[in-house]
Each structure stands twice: as C-alpha cells, then as structure tokens.
Tab-separated table of C-alpha atoms in Angstrom:
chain	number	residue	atom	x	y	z
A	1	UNK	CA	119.470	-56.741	-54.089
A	2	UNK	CA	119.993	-59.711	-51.831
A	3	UNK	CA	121.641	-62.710	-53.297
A	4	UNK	CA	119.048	-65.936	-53.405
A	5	UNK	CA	120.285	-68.661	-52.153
A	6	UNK	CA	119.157	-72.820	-52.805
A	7	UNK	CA	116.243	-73.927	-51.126
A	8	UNK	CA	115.799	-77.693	-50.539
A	9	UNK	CA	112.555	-78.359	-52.397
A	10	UNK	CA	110.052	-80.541	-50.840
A	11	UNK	CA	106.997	-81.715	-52.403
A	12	UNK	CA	105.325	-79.560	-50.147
A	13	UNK	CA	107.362	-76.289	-50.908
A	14	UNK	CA	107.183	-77.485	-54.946
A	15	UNK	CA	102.982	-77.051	-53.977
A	16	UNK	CA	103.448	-73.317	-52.618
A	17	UNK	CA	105.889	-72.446	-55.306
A	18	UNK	CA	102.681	-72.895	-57.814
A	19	UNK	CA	100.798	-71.700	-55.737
A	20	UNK	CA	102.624	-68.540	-56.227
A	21	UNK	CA	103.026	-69.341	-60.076
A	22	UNK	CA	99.587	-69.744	-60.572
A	23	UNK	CA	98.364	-66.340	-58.696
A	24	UNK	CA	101.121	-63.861	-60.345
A	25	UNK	CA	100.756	-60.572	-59.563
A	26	UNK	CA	98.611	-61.063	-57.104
A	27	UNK	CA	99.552	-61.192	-53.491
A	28	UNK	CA	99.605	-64.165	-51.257
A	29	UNK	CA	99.555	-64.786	-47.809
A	30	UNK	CA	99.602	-67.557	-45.206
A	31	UNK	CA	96.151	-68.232	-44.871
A	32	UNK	CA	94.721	-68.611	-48.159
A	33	UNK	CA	98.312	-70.341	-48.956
A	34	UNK	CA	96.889	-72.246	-46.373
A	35	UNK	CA	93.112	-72.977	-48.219
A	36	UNK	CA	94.758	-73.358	-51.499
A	37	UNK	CA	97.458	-76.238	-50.764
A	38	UNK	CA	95.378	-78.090	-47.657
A	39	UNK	CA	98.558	-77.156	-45.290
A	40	UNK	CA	98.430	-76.806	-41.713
A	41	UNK	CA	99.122	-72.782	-40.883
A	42	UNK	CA	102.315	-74.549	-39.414
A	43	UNK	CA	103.830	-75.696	-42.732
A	44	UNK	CA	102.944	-72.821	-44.663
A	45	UNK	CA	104.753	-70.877	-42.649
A	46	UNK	CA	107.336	-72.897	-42.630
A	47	UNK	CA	107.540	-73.112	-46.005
A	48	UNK	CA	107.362	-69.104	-46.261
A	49	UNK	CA	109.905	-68.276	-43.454
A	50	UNK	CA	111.985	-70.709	-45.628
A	51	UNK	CA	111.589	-69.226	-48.875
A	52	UNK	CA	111.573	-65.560	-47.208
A	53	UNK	CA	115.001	-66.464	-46.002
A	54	UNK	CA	116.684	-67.824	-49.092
A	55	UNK	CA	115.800	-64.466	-50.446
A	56	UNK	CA	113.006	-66.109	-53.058
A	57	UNK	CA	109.873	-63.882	-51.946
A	58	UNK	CA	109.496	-60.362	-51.103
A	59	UNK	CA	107.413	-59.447	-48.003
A	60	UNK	CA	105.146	-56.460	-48.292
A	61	UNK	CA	103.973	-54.674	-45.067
A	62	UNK	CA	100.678	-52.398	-45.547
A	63	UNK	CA	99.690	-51.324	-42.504
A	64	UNK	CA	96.230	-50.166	-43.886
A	65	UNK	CA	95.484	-53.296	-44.985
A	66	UNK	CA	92.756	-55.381	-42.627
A	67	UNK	CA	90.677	-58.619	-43.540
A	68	UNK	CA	88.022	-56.635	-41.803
A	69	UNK	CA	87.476	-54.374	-44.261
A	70	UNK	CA	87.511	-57.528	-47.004
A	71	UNK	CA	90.910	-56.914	-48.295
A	72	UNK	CA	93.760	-59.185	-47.766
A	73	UNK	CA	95.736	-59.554	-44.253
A	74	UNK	CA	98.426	-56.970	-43.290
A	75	UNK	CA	101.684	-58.840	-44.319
A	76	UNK	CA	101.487	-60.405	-47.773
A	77	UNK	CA	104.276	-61.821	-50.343
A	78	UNK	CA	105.306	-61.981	-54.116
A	79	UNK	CA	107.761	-64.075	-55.796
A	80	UNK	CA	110.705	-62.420	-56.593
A	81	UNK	CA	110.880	-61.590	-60.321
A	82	UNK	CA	114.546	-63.393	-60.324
A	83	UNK	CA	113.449	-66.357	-58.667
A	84	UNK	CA	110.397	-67.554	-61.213
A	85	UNK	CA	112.601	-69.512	-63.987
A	86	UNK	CA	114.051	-71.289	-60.760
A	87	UNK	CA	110.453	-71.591	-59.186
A	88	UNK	CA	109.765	-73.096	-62.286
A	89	UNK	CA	112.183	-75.846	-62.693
A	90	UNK	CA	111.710	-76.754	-58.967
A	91	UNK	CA	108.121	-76.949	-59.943
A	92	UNK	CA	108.551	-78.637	-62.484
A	93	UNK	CA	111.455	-81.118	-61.493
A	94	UNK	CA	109.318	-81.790	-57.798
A	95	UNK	CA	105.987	-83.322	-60.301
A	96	UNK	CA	107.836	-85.176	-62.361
A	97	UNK	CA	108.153	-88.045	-60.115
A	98	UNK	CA	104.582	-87.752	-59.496
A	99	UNK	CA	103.731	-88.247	-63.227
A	100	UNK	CA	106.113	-91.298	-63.750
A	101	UNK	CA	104.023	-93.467	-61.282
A	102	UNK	CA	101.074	-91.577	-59.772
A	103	UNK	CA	99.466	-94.837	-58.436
A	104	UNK	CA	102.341	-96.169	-56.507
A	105	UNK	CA	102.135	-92.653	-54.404
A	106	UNK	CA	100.763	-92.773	-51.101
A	107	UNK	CA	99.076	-90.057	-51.033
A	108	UNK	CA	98.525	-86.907	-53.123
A	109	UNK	CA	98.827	-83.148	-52.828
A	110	UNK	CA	95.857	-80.600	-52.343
A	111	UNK	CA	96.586	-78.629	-55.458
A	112	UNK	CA	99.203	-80.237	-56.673
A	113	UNK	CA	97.725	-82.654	-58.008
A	114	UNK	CA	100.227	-84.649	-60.685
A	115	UNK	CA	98.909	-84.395	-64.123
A	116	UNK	CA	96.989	-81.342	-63.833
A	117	UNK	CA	98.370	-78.461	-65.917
A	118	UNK	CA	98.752	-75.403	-64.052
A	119	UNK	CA	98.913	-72.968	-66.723
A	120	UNK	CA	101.928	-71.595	-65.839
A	121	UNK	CA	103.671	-73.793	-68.229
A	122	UNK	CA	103.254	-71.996	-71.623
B	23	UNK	CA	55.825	-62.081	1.277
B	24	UNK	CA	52.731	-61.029	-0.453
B	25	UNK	CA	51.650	-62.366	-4.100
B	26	UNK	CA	52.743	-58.732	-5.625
B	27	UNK	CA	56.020	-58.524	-3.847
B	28	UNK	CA	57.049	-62.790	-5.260
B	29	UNK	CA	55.775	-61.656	-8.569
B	30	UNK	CA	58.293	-58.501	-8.534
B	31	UNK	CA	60.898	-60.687	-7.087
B	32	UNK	CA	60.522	-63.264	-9.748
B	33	UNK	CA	60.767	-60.490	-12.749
B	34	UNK	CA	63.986	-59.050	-11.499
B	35	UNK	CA	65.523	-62.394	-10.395
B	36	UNK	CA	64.479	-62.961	-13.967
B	37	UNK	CA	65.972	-59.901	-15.624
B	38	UNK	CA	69.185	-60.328	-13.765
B	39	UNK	CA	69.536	-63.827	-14.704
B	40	UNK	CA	69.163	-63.302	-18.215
B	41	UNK	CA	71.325	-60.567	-18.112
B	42	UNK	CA	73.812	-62.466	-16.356
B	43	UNK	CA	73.840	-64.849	-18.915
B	44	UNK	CA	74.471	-62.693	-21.686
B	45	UNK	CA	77.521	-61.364	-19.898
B	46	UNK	CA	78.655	-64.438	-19.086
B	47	UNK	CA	78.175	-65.523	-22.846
B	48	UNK	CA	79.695	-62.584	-24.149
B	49	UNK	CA	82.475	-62.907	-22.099
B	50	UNK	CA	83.399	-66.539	-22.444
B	51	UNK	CA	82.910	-66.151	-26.377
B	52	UNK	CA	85.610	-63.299	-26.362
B	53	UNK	CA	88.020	-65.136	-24.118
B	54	UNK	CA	87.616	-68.201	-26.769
B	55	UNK	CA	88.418	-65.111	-29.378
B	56	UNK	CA	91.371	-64.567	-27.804
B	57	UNK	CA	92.640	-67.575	-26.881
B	58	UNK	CA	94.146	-68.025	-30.380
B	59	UNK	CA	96.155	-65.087	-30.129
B	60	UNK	CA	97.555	-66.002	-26.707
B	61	UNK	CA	98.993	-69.237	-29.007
B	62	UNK	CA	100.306	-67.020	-31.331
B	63	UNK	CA	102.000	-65.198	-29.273
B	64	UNK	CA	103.468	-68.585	-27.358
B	65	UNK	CA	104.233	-69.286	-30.859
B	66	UNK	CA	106.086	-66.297	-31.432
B	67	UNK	CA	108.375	-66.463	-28.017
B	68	UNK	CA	109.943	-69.509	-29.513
B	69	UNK	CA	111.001	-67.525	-32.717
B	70	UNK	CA	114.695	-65.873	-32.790
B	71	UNK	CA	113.793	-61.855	-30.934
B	72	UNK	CA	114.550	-60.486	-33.742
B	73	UNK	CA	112.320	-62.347	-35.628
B	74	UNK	CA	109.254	-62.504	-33.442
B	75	UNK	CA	107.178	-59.050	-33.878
B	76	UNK	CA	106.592	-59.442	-37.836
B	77	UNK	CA	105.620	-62.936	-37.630
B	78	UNK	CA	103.501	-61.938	-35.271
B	79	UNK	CA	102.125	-59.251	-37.299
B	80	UNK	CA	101.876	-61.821	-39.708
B	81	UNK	CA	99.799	-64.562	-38.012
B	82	UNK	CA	97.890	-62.110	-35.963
B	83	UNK	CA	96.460	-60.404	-39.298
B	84	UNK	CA	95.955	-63.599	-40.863
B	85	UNK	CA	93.935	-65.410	-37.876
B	86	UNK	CA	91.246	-62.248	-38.217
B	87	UNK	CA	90.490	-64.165	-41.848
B	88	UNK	CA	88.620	-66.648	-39.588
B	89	UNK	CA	87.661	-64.295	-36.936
B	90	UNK	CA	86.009	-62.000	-38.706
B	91	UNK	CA	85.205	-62.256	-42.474
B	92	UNK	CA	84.783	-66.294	-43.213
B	93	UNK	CA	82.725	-67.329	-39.994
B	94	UNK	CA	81.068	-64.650	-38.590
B	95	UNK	CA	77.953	-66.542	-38.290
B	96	UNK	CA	78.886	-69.685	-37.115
B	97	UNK	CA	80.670	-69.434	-34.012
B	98	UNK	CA	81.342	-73.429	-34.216
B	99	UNK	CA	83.348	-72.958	-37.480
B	100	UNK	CA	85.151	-69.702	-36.468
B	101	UNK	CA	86.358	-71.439	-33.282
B	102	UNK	CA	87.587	-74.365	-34.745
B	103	UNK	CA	89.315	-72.752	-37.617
B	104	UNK	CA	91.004	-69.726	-35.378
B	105	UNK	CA	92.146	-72.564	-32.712
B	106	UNK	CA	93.556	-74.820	-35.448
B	107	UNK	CA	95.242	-71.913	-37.188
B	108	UNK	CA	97.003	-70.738	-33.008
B	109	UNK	CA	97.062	-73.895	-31.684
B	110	UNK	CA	99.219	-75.563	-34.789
B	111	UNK	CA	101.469	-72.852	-35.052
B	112	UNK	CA	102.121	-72.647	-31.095
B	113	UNK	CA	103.378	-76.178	-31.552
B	114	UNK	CA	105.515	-76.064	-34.986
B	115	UNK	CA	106.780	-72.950	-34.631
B	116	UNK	CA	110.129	-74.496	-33.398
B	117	UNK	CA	110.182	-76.086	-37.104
B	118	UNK	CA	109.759	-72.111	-38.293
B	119	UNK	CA	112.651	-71.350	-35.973
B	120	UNK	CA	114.908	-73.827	-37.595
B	121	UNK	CA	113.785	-71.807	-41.067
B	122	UNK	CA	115.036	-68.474	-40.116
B	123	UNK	CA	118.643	-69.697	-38.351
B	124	UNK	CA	119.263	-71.951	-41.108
B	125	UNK	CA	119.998	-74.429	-37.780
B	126	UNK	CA	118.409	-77.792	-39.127
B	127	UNK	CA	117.639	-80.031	-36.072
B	128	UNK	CA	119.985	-83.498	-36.713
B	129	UNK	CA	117.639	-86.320	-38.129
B	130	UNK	CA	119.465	-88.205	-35.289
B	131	UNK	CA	118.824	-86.618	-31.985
B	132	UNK	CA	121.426	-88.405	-29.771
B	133	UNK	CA	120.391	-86.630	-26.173
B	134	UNK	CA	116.547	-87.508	-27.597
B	135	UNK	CA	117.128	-91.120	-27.716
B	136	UNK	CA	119.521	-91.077	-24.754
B	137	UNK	CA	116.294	-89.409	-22.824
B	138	UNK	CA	113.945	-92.207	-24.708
B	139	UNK	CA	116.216	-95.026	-23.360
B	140	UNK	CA	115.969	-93.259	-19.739
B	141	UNK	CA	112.251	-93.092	-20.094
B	142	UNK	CA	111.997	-96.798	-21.325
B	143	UNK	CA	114.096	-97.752	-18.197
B	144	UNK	CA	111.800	-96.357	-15.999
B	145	UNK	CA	108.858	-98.057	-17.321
B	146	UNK	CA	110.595	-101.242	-17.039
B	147	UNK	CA	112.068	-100.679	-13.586
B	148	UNK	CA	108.171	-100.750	-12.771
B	149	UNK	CA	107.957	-104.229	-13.404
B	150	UNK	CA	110.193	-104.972	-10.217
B	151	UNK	CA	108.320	-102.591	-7.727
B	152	UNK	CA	106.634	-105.085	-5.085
B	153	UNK	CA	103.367	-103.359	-5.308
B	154	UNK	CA	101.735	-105.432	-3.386
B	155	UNK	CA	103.443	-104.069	-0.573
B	156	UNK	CA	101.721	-100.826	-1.845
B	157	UNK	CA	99.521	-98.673	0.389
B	158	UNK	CA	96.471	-98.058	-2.074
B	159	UNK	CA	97.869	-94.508	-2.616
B	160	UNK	CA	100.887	-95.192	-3.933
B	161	UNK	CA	100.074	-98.168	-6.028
B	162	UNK	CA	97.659	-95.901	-7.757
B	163	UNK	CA	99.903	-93.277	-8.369
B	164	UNK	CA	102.392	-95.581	-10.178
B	165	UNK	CA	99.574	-96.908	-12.056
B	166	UNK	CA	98.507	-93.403	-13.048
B	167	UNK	CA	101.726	-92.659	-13.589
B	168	UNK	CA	103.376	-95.565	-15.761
B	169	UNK	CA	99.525	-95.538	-17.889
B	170	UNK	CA	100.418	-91.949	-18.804
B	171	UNK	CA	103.914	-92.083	-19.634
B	172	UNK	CA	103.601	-95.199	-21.931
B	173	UNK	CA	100.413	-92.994	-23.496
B	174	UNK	CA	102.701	-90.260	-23.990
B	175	UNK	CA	105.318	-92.438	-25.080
B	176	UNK	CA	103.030	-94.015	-27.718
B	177	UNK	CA	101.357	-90.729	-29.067
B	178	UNK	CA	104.927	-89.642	-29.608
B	179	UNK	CA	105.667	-93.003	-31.971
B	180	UNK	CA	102.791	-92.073	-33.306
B	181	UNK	CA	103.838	-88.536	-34.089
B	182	UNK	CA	107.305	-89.976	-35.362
B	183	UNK	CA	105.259	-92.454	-37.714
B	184	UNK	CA	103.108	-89.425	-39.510
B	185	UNK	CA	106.184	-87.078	-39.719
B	186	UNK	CA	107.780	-90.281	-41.953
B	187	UNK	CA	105.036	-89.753	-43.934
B	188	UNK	CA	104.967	-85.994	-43.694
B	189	UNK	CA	107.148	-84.174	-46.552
B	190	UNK	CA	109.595	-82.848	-44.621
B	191	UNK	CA	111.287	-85.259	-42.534
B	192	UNK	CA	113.984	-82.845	-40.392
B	193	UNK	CA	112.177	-81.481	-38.172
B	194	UNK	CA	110.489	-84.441	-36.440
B	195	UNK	CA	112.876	-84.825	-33.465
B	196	UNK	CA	111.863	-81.031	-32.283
B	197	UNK	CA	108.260	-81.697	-33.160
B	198	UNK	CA	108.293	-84.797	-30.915
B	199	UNK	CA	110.014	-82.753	-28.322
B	200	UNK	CA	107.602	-79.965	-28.366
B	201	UNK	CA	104.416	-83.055	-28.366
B	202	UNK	CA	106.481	-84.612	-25.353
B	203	UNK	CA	106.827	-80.932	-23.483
B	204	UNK	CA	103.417	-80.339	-23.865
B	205	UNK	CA	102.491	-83.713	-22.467
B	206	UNK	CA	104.525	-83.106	-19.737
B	207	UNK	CA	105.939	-86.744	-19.711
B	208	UNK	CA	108.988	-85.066	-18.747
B	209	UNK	CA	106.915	-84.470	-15.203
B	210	UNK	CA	105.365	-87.414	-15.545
B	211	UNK	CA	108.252	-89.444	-15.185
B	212	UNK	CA	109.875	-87.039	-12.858
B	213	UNK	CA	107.168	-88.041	-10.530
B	214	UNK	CA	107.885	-91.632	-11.687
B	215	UNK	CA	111.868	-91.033	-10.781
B	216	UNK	CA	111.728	-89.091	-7.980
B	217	UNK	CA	108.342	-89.281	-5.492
B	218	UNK	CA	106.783	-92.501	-6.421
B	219	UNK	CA	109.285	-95.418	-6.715
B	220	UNK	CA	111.131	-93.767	-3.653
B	221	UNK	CA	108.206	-94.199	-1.910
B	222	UNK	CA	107.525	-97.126	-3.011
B	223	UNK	CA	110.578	-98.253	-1.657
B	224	UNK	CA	110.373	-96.935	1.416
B	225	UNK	CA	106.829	-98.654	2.088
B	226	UNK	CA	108.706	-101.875	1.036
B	227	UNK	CA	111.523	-101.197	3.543
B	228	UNK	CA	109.559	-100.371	6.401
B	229	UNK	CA	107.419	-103.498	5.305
B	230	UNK	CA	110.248	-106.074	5.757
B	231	UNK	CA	111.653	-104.489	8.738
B	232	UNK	CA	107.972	-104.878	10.395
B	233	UNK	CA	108.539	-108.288	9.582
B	234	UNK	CA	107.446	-108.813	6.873
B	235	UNK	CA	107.889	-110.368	3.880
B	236	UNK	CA	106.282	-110.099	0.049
B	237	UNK	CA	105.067	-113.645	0.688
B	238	UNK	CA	103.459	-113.513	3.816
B	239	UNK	CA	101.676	-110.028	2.988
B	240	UNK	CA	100.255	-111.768	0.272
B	241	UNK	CA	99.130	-114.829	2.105
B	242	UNK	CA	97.810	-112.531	4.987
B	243	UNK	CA	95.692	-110.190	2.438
B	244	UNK	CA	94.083	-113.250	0.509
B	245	UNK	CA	93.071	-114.646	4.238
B	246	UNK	CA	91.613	-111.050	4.775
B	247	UNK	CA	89.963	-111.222	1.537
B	248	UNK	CA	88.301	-115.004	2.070
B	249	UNK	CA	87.009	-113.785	5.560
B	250	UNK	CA	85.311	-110.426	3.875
B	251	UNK	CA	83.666	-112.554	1.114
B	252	UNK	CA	80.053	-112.992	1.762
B	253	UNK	CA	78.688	-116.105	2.113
C-alpha cells in the first residue's frame, strides 16, 4: 500500500472530501463531483488529481462501464478506507471557520454549506 | 421550359435543398459534438505524458454525461454544458499539471511581472508616437493594436481579481498565463514591438526628411480640412 501523504486543504477540497463522506460506498466521479459541489470540471479535477496523488483516493478503471447505457462514466474513485478519520478532521477543521462567523463570509459553498449537518458526523 | 418541366425542376431543386440541409445540419451538429473532445484532448497535451491517456479516459467518459444521457433533447443545453465541461478544462489543465508534479507555480511570478512591466512599457511608449504623421493605415493599426492589448491586459486583472477570491490562490500566475496565451497579447504586442511602431517611425522619418515637420503637417491638414468643409 502506498504511503498517503498531507494534502493542503482548501475550502474547496474540504467540499469534495464530503462529498465523498456523504456518498460512501458509492462511487464518484468528476462530473457529478462536479453537480454536487457547483465546481467548474477544472477544479474538480484539480482537486481529484490532487487527492489521487497524495495517495487519499483509489481510482477504479471499468472499461464496461458507459454513461450511455445509464451507469456511471468509465473512471470513477473511492476514498481510501485509511484516509476517512483524516478526511474527517479536514472536514471538519475546513467548516469550522465557517460556523464561527458565517455572515462575515463572502460567499458560500454549493454543498458545503456551514451549519448544515452532513450526516457523516455520528 | 414548359410548365411540366419548371414544376419537376422546382420538386427536385426542392428535394435536394432540403436534403442538403439536413446534411449540413447533421454535420455541423456533430462537429459541435466533437469540438469538446478536441479541448480535451488540448487539455490533455499540457498534462505530464505519462499522465495524459487516463485523464483523458477520464474526461472523455465523463463529457458523454452531457452528451448523451442529461440533454439529449435539448441540443442548447447539451452544447453549453459539453463546451463548458472541454473548454474549462483546456484552459486549467496547467493548474491539474501542477497537481500531479507536485511543482506549485510561485505566488510571485518574477519573469510574469518582468513581461507585465514590458507590456506596460509598450503601451506607454504609444503615447510618444507622432501619429499624426500617420498614414491612415498605420495609425489604425496602433489603435487596433494598443485597444486590444490594454483589453487583454485588463481581462487578465480581472482574472487575477476573481482568482483572489477563488479558493485556491497558487495557481493564478499560470491561469493568467494560459488567459494571456489564448488572447494572444503576446502577438498582439509583438505586432506592437516589432511592425507597427517601426513603421511608425519610419513614416515619421521620411516625414521630416521631406521637410517636414509635426507642426506644419498639422497646420497643412487643418487648412485641407477648412477647404473640404462645405459651406
């Protein structure tokens, strides 16, 4: 197994991270990454090629697998089992400025909205 | 050309044209198909070669989500969602680049700003061109020229000012490098440098050693001008 390795954790990255938390198990890729956070296909694959490289997500290639026939895309990804707890915390440590003074923010996060509990929590 | 024989000639002109359009449609909505994936792959030339054929594998099987299943009956929405997917990626993918060789691009670019001051030179150095002097061509040409590069100039300032307010700040120096690339203010002010104010110069030269002088030109073309007005 590959060694993970720190990833500087944006707000943006903090929003794919639940992303991922929220949808466990299932698989994720760029696009509806893309529908779920509001992010341009630019910074979600930023984000991905980041997180891909610091070893935090596994990439799964089906060749079988075509949006044509309704199913998801040919490349997907999962969180790596060893990288949730710190998923979490970045998570978790990325919102918390966000709760201390919501109004003073700029602007605000497509699902990531500060506040909202994710579920992921318990 | 009897009644019969317009008639017939009217139904196949008729049947060809339509037809013709068709093809025509068909064919200009699968070029606008593909155009995406022509971004994606520019996209993917500015990725590491190692890197390049998954996340192209990648992108490619995600930009059928628009294609195919979300939009297939509005051609409108399928367009602007497949283009916005290609055409975003084509020109971020240097910040994807920086992901995968763990390279970050400095926060302070010093050949960027030494190519900024350059470019701000040569919109000032306009302000000392006699144009004047100018045949209509080449004052025209500067014009067009100097309008355009400030544009650029200003859409890039622009693009610096959202990236502030964008999450990740690194990558802002490439990203206005790609914008400016694209642009092509490098050519623009290439032009600038190295046809226009040359010429410019020259048409000055050859001015003053007509005889000429900056003053008198001026004091000539305002007679020319009085005598052309109608009365």
């Amino acid at each position: 197994m590959s060694e993970m390795k720190d990833v500087r954790v944006t707000l943006a990255v903090a929003a794919i991270l639940n992303a991922f938390l929220e949808g466990m198990g299932q698989a994720q890729y760029g696009y509806k990454l893309m529908t779920e956070t509001g992010f341009s296909s630019a910074k979600v694959y930023q984000i991905l090629a980041r997180l891909v490289t610091a070893g935090w997500l596994i990439r799964h290639d089906d060749p079988d697998a075509s949006p044509a026939s309704g199913g998801p895309p040919r490349i997907t990804y999962t969180l790596r089992p060893e990288a949730v707890p710190r998923a979490r915390r970045a998570v978790t440590t990325a919102r918390a400025p966000l709760e201390a003074a919501p109004q003073k923010r700029r602007f605000t996060l497509p699902g990531f909205q500060p506040g909202v509990v994710t579920g992921w929590d318990t | 050309m009897s009644a019969v024989q317009t008639v017939v000639v009217v139904v196949v002109l008729y049947v060809l044209g339509s037809a013709a359009r068709k093809i025509l449609g068909d064919e200009a909505r699968a070029r606008i198909d593909d155009l995406p994936k022509t971004m994606l792959r520019l996209a993917a030339r500015q990725l590491p070669a190692d890197e390049r054929e998954k996340w192209l594998i990648d992108w490619e099987s995600n930009l059928l989500i628009p294609l195919l299943t979300e939009t297939e009956r509005y051609p409108l929405t399928r367009f602007l969602r497949s283009w916005r997917f290609g055409f975003d990626l084509m020109l971020h993918a240097t910040r994807i680049r920086a992901e995968l060789t763990a390279t970050k691009p400095p926060v302070l670019n010093l050949v960027a700003w030494r190519k900024a001051a350059v470019d701000t030179a040569c919109v000032t150095s306009l302000v000392w061109v006699p144009l004047h002097l100018l045949s209509p061509g080449t004052f025209w040409g500067i014009f067009a020229a100097g309008v355009a590069g400030v544009s650029t100039l200003g859409i890039e300032v622009l693009t610096f000012k959202r990236s502030y307010y964008a999450f990740d700040t690194t990558p802002m120096v490439v990203e206005a490098g790609v914008l400016r690339t694209l642009l092509g203010r490098k050519l623009i002010f290439r032009l600038l440098m190295l046809v226009l104010l040359p010429l410019a110069v020259l048409e000055g030269i050859a001015h003053v050693a007509r005889g000429g002088s900056p003053r008198r030109m001026r004091k000539h073309r305002d007679v020319k001008r009085t005598r052309r007005a109608p009365r």
